[in-house]
Short mmCIF file of C-alpha atoms in Angstrom, two decimals:
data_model
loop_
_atom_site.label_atom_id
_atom_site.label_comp_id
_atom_site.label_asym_id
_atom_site.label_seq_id
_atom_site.Cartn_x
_atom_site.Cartn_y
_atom_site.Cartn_z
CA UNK A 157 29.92 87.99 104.20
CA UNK A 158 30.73 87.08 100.49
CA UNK A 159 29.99 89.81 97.82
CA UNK A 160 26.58 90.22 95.43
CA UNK A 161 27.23 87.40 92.89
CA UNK A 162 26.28 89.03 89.24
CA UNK A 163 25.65 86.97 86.39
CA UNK A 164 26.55 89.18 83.22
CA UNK A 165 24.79 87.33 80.00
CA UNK A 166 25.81 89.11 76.42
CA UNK A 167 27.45 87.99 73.65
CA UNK A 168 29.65 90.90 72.99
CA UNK A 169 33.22 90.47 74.55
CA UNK A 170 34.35 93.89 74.96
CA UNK A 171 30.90 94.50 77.00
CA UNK A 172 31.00 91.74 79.03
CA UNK A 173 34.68 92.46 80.18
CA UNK A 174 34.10 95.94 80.75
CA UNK A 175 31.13 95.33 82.70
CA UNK A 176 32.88 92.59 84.40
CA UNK A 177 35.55 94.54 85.78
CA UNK A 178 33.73 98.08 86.72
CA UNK A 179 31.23 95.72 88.87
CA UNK A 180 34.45 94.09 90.33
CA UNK A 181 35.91 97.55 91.18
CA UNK A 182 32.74 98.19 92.99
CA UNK A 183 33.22 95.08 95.07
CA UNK A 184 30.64 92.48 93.40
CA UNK A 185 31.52 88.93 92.56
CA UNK A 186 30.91 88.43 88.61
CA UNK A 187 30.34 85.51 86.39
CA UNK A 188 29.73 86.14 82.55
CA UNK A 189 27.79 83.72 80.09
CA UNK A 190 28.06 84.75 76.06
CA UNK A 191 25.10 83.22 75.14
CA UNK A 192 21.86 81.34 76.63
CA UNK A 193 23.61 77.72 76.98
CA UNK A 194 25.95 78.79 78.96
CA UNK A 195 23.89 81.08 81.06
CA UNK A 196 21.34 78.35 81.77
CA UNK A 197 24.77 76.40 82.76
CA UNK A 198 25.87 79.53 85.53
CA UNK A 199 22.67 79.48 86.85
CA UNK A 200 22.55 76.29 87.70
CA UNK A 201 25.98 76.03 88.69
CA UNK A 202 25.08 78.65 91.70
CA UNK A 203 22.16 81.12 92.42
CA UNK A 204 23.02 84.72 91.07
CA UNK A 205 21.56 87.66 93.65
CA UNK A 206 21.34 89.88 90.36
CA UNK A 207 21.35 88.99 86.58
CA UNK A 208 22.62 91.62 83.92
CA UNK A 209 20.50 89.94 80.71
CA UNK A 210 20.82 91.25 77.04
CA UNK A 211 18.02 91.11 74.46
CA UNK A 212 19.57 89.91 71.09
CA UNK A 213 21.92 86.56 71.61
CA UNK A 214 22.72 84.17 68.69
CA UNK A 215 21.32 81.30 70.24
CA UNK A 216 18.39 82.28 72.32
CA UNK A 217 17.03 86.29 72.98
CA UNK A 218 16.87 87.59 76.36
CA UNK A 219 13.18 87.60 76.20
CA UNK A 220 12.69 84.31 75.76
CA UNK A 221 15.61 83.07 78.24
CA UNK A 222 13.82 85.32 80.86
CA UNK A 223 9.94 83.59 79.91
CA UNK A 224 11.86 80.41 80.89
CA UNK A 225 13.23 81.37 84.27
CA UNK A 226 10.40 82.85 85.36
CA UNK A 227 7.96 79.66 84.91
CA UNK A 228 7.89 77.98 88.21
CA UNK A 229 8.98 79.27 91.04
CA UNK A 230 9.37 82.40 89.59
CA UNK A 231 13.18 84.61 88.73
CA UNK A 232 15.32 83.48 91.57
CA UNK A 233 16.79 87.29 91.54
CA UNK A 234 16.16 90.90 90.21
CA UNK A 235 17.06 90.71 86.47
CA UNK A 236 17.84 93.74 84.47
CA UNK A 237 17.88 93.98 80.62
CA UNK A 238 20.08 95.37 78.28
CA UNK A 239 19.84 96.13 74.66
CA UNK A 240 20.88 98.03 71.77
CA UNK A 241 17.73 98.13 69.24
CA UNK A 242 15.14 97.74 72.40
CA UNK A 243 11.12 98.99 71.50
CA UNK A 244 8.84 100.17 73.93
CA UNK A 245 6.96 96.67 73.40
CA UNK A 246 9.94 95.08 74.52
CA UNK A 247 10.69 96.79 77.80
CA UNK A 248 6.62 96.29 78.23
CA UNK A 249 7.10 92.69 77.81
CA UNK A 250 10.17 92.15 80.07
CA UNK A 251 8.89 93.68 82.89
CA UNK A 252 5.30 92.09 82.56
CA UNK A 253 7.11 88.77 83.00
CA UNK A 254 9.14 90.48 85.95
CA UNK A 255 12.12 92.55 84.98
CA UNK A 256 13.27 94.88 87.68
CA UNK A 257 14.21 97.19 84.87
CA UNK A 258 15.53 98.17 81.57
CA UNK A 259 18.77 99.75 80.03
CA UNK A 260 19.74 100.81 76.73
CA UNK A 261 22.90 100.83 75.29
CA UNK A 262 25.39 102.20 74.97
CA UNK A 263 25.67 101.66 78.22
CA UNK A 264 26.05 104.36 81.06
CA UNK A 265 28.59 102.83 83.45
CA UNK A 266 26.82 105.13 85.99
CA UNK A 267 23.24 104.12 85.15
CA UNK A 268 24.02 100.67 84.85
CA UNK A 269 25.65 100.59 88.90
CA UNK A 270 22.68 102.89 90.32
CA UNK A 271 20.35 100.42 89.04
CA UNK A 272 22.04 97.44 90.00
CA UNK A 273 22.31 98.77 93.73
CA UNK A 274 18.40 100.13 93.49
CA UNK A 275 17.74 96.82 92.46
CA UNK A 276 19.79 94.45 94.84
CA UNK A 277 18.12 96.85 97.84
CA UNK A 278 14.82 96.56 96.20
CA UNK A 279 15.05 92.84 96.84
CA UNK A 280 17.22 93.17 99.90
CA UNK A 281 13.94 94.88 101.26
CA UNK A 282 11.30 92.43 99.78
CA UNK A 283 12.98 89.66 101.53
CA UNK A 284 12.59 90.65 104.92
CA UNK A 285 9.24 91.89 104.46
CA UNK A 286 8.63 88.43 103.49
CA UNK A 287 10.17 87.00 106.73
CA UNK A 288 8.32 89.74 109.02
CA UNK A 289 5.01 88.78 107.58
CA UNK A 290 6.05 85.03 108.22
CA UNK A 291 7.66 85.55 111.77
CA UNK A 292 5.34 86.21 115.07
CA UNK A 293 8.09 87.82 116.72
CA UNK A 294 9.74 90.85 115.19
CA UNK A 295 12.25 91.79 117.83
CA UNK A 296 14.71 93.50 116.95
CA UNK A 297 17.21 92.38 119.69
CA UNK A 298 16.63 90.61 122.96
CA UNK A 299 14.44 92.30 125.26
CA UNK A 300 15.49 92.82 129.32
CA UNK A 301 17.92 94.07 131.20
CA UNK A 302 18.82 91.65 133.48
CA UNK A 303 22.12 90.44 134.02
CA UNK A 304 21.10 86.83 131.95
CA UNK A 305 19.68 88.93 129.20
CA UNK A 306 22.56 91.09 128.97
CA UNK A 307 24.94 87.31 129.72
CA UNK A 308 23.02 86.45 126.67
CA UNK A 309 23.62 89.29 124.46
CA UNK A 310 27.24 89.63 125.19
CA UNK A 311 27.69 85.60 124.05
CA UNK A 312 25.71 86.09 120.74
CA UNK A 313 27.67 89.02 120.00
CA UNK A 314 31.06 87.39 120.39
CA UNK A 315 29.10 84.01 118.81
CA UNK A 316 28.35 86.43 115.92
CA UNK A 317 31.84 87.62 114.86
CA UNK A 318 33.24 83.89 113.88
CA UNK A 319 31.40 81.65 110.62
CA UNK A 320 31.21 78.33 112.80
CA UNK A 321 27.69 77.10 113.32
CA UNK A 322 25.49 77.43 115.97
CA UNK A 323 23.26 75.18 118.14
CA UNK A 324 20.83 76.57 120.40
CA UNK A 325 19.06 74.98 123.02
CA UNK A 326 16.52 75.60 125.58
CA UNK A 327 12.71 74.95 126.13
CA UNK A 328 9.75 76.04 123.28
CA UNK A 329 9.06 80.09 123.82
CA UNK A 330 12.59 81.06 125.27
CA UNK A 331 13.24 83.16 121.86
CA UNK A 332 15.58 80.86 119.97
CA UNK A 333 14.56 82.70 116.80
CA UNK A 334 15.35 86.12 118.17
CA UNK A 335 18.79 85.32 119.00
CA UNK A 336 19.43 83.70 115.84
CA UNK A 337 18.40 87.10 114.07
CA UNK A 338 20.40 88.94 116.52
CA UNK A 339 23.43 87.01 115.88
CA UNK A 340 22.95 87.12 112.50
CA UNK A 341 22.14 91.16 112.66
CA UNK A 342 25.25 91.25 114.93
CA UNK A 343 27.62 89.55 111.78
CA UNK A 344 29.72 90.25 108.91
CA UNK A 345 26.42 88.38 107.35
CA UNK A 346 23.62 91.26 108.49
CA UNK A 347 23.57 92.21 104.32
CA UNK A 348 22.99 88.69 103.31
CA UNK A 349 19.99 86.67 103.92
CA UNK A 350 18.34 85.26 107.11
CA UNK A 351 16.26 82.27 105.61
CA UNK A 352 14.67 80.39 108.68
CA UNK A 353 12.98 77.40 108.04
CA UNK A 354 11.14 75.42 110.78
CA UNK A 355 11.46 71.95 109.80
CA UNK A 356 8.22 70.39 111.95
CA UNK A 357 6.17 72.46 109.41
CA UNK A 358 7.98 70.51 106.13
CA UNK A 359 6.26 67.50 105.22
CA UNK A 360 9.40 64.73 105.91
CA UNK A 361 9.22 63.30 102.25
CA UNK A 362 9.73 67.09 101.19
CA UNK A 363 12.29 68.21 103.44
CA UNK A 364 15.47 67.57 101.10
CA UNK A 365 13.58 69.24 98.49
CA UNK A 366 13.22 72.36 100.57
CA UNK A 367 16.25 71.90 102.04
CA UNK A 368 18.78 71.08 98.91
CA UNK A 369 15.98 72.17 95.48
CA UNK A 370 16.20 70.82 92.77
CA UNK A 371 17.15 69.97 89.08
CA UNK A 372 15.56 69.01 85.84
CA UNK A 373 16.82 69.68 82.51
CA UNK A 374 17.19 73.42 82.38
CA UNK A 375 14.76 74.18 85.15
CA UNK A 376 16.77 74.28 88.35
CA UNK A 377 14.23 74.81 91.90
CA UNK A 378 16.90 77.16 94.24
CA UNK A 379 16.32 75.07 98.23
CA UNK A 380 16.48 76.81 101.42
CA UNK A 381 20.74 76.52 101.38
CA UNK A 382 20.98 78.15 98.42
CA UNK A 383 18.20 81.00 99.27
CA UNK A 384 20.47 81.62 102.41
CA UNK A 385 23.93 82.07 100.16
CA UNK A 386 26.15 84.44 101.57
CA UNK A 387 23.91 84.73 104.62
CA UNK A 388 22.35 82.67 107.48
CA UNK A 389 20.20 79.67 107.76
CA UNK A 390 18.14 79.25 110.73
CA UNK A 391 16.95 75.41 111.40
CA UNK A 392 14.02 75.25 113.87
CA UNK A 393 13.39 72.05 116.03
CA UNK A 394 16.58 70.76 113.70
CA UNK A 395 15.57 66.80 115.47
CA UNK A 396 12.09 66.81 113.73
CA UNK A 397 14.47 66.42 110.24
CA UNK A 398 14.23 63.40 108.04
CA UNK A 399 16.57 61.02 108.39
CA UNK A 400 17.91 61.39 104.77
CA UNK A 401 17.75 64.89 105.25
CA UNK A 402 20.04 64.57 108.04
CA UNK A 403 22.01 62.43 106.19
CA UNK A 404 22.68 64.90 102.91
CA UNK A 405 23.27 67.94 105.63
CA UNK A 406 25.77 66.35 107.62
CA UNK A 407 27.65 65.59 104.26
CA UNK A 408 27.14 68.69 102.70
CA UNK A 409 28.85 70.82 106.23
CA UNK A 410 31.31 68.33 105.56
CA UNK A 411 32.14 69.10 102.35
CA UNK A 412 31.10 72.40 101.95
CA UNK A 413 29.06 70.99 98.54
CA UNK A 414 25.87 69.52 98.04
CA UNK A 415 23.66 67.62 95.38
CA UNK A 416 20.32 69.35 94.24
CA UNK A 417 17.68 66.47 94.20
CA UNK A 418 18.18 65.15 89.78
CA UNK A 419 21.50 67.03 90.03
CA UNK A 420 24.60 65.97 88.93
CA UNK A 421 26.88 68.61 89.60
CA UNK A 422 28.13 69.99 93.27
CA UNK A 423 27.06 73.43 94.30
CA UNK A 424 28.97 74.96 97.11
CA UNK A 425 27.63 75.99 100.17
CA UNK A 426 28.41 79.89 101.47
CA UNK A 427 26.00 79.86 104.48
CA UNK A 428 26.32 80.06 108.44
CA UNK A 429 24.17 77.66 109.70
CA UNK A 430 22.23 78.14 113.35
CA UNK A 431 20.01 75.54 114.59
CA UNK A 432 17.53 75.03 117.36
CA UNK A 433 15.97 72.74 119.43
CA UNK A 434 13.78 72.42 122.90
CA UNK A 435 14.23 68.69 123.09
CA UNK A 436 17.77 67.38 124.82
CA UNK A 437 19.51 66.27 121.63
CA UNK A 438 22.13 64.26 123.56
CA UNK A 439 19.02 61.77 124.24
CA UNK A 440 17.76 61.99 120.18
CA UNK A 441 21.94 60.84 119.06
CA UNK A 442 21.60 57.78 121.57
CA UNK A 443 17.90 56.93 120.78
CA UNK A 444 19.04 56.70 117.20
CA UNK A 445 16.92 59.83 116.04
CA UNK A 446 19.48 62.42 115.60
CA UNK A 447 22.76 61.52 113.32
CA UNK A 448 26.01 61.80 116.01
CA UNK A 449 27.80 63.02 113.09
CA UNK A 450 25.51 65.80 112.07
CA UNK A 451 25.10 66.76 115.90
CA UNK A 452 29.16 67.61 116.39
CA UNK A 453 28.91 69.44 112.69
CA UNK A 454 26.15 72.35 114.60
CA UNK A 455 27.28 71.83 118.02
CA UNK A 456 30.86 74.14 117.89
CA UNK A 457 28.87 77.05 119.19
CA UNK A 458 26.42 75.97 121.86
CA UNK A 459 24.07 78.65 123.51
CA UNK A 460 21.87 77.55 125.93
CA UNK A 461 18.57 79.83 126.35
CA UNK A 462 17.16 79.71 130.31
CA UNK A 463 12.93 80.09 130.90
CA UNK A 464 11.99 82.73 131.85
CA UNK A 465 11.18 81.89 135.32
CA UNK A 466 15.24 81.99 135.63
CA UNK A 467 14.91 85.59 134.81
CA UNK A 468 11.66 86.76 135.88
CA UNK A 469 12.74 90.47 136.24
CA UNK A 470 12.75 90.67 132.74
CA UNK A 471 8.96 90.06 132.82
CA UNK A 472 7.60 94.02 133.20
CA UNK A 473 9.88 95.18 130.30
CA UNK A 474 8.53 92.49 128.42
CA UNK A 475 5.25 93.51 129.67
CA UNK A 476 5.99 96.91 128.39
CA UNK A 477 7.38 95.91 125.15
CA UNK A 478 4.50 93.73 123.82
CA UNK A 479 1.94 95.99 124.89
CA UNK A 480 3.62 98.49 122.76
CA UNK A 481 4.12 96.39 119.75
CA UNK A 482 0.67 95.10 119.57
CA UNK A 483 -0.45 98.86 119.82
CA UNK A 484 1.56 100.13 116.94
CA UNK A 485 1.61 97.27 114.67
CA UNK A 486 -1.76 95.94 115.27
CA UNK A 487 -3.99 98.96 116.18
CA UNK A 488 -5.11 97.45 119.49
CA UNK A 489 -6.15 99.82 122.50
CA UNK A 490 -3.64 100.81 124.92
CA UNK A 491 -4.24 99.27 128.36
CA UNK A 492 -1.65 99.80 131.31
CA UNK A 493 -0.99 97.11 133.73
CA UNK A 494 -1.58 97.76 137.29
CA UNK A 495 1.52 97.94 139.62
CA UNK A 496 -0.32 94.37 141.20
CA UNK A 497 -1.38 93.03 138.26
CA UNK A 498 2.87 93.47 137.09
CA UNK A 499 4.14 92.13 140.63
CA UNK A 500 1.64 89.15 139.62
CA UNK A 501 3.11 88.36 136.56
CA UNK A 502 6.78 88.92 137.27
CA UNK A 503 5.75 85.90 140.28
CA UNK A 504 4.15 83.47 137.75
CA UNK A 505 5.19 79.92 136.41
CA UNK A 506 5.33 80.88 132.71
CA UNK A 507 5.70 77.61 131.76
CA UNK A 508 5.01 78.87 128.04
CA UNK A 509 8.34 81.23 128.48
CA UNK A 510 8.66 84.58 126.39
CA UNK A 511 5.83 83.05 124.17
CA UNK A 512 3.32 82.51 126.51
CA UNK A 513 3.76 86.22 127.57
CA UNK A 514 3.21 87.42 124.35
CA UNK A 515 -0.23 86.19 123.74
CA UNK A 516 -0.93 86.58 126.77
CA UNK A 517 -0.51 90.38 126.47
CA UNK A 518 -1.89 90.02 123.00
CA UNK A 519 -5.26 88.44 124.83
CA UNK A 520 -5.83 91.10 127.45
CA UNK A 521 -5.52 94.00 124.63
CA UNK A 522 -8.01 92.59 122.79
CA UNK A 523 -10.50 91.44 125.30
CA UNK A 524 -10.17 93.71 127.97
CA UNK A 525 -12.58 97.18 127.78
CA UNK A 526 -10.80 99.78 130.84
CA UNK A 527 -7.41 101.15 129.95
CA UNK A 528 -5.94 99.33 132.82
CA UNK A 529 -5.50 96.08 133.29
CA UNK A 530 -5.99 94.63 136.71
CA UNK A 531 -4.76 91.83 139.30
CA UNK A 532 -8.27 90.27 139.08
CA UNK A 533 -8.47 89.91 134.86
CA UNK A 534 -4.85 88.95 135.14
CA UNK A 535 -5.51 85.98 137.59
CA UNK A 536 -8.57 84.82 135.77
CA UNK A 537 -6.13 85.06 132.19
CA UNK A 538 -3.52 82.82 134.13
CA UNK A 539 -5.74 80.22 135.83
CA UNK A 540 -7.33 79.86 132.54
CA UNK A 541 -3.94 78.80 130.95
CA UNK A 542 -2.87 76.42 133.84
CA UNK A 543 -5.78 73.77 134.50
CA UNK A 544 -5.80 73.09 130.41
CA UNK A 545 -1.90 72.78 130.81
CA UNK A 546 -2.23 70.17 133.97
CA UNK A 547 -4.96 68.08 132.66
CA UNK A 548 -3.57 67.16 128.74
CA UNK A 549 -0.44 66.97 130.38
CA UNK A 550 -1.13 64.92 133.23
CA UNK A 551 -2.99 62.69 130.82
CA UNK A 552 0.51 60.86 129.05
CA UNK A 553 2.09 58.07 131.08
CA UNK A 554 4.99 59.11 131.76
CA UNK A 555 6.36 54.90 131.30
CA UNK A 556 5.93 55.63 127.96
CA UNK A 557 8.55 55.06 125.15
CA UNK A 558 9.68 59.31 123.90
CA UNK A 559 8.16 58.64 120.32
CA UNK A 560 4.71 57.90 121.05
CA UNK A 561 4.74 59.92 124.37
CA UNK A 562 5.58 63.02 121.88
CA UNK A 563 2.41 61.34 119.52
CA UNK A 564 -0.12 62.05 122.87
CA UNK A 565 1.49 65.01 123.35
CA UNK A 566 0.95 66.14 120.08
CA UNK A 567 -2.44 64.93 119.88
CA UNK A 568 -3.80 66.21 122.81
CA UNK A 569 -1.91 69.48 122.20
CA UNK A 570 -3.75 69.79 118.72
CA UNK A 571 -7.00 69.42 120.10
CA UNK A 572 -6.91 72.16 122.90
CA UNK A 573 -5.22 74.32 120.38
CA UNK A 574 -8.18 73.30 117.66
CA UNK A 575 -10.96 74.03 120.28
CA UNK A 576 -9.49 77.26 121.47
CA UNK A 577 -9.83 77.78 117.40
CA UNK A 578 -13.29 76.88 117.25
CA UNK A 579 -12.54 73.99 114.76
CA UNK A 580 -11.34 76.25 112.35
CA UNK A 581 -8.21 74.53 110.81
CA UNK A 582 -7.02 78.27 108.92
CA UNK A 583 -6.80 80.20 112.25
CA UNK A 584 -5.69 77.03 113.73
CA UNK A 585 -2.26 76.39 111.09
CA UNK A 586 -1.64 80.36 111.67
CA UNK A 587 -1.50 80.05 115.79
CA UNK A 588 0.51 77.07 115.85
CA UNK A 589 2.75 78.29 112.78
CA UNK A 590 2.17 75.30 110.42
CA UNK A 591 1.31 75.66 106.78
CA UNK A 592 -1.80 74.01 106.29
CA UNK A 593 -1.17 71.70 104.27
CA UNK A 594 1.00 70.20 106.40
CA UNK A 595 -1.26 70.43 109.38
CA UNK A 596 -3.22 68.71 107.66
CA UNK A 597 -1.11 65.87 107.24
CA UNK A 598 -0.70 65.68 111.23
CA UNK A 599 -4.18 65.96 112.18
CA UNK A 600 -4.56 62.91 110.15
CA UNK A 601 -1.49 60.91 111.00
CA UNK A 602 -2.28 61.67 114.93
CA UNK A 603 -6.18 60.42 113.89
CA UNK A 604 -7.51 63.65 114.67
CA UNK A 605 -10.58 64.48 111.72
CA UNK A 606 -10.38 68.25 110.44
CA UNK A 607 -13.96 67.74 109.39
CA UNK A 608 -15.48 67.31 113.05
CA UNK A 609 -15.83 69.24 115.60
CA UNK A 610 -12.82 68.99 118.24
CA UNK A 611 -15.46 68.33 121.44
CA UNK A 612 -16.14 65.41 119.19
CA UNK A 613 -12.61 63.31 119.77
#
């Protein structure tokens, strides 16, 4: 994994070399910028993970240049501010509009490194707290101890030490995520970033915004790529992409540079890039859905993920595992299954995979009332799931062209999901992990109205 890349901005010399090369000695990448032009020209040249900012500049303050970057999307990174003549008003003001800190000078070469590692940690850590609050699975490795499990962990591992990217396969709820964060856990990359973005949820006229940002006069919006730099980017359901999108990603693996949408200028990509998909992406190159090109550029490291009917003695660890995590991160009541009610499960279908366990666990905690849970509430929980599953299902003609077989799919799939939700589209864009927005969007492009009642369609 590449270094922290520090912007220094101040327009003494003899500062900005000395703090160049102590932060070098400590093993940080440095850029330096003597006034505000030319620091408005770094950052948008690449996306600093820390900025070193003084106050008084000839062209511009540091006040001012820091009001700027934080309009919009907000800083991009933890920015610390130096000065010489600084007031208490000052320091009040810079971190009001979001300074992680401020230093005065003369500098203390000492000061100045503890606070740039509090600070890159301090962000380090608000990060993944943002991508734990967003992800429904916080697993910290794969869970089971079966020899497919243990198949699997060995091949991420070794997956994990090269940069090349990744393409994994396999049906919805096999844990595609959770190997992607193991591999990238398991890589020189485990300090950098793990941005995931799951492109169904992106609106397809803004996925090469998200994907690439963008540029406008001195306002620069930082995409997903450059979010990820020096880390991992995690594509979910990578065939639901644009086909522009798939066009500008193909060419920027190619290159190893990209365009920001208004931008003139290449940036350079420093990412490993994992995708995923459930669908057989062989069949989207050939029905024209999927760019060939793009499809060899993430298919050097193929992992394929089996269901988990393939490993079904996995299923009472799993058992064991959720139950615990809903317990301690939840507050739920602690209910034990039976030795039957276990046997049961470790013999069922699970079409729904690793997912459908999950919430199923998730729904027996929090509608059950003894502390154990039996064969009987376990068959009722599973023959509840299977006759909704059958009928929309069984529902789609199967002579169908893909694209608008997927369109019933999704309809029909929307509408069991929307009247398990009781018509409420908020709970509704949380369980199927769309922003709603966005759901939105697809309840009204699959003619489903948000405004009625589901029993209603």
């Amino acid at each position: 994994m590449s270094a922290a890349h520090i912007l220094v901005v101040d327009d003494e010399p003899d500062i900005r070399d000395l703090v160049k090369e102590i932060l070098e000695d400590e093993g940080y990448e440095v850029s330096t910028a003597e006034n505000g032009a030319t620091a408005r020209e770094a950052r948008r040249a690449r996306r600093p993970d820390l900025v070193l900012l003084d106050i008084w500049m000839p062209d511009i303050d540091g006040i001012s240049l820091l009001k700027e970057w934080a309009e919009g999307d907000g800083l991009p990174c933890p920015v610390i501010m130096m000065s010489g003549h600084g007031t208490v008003e000052t320091a009040v003001e810079a971190t009001r509009l979001g300074a992680y800190d401020f230093i005065e000078k003369p500098l203390s070469m000492a000061k100045l490194l503890l606070t740039v590692e509090r600070a890159l940690e301090a962000d380090k850590l608000r990060r993944e707290n943002i991508g734990l609050r967003r992800q429904a699975r916080p697993v910290a490795e794969p869970v089971g101890r079966s020899d497919t499990v243990q198949k699997l962990k060995a091949q991420a591992q070794r997956i994990a030490l090269h940069e090349a990217p990744v393409l994994i396969t396999g049906e919805p709820g096999t844990g595609k995520e959770i190997y992607a964060r193991f591999i990238h856990a398991s890589s020189p990359r485990k300090a950098g970033p793990f941005i995931d973005v799951g492109v169904g949820s992106i609106a397809r006229e803004n996925s090469a915004l998200e994907l690439f940002g963008s540029e406008a006069g001195d306002k620069v919006h930082y995409g997903r790529l450059e979010q990820a730099s020096g880390g991992t980017l995690f594509l979910d359901e990578l065939a639901d992409m644009a086909p522009e999108t798939q066009a500008k990603l193909a060419g920027a693996l190619e290159n190893g540079s990209f365009l920001r949408i208004g931008g003139k200028e290449p940036v350079q990509v420093n990412v490993r890039v994992i995708a995923a998909s459930h669908r057989d992406l062989e069949t989207e190159v050939h029905a024209g859905r999927l760019r060939e090109d793009l499809y060899y550029h993430l298919n050097v490291l193929p992992m394929r993920l089996p269901p988990l009917r393939e490993h079904c003695e996995d299923v009472p660890e799993l058992l064991t595992y959720y139950v615990n995590f809903f317990v301690d991160q939840e507050g739920l009541p602690y209910r034990n299954f039976t030795m039957a009610a276990r046997n049961r499960l470790r013999n069922y279908g699970w079409p729904g995979n690793i997912r459908e366990l999950k919430n199923l666990v998730q729904r027996l905690l929090i509608l059950g009332g003894e502390e154990e849970i039996t064969l009987e509430e376990v068959e009722a929980a599973i023959s509840h799931v299977q006759p909704n599953r059958a009928r929309d299902i069984g529902h789609i003609p199967l002579d169908l062209p893909l694209r608008e077989a997927r369109e019933q799919f999704e309809r029909n799939y929307l509408l069991q999901q929307f009247k398990e939700c009781d018509g409420n589209v908020a709970r509704l864009a949380e369980k199927v992990g769309m922003e709603r927005t966005n759901l939105y969007r697809k309840l009204r492009a699959l003619g489903i109205d948000p405004k009625r009642a589901p029993e209603d369609e």
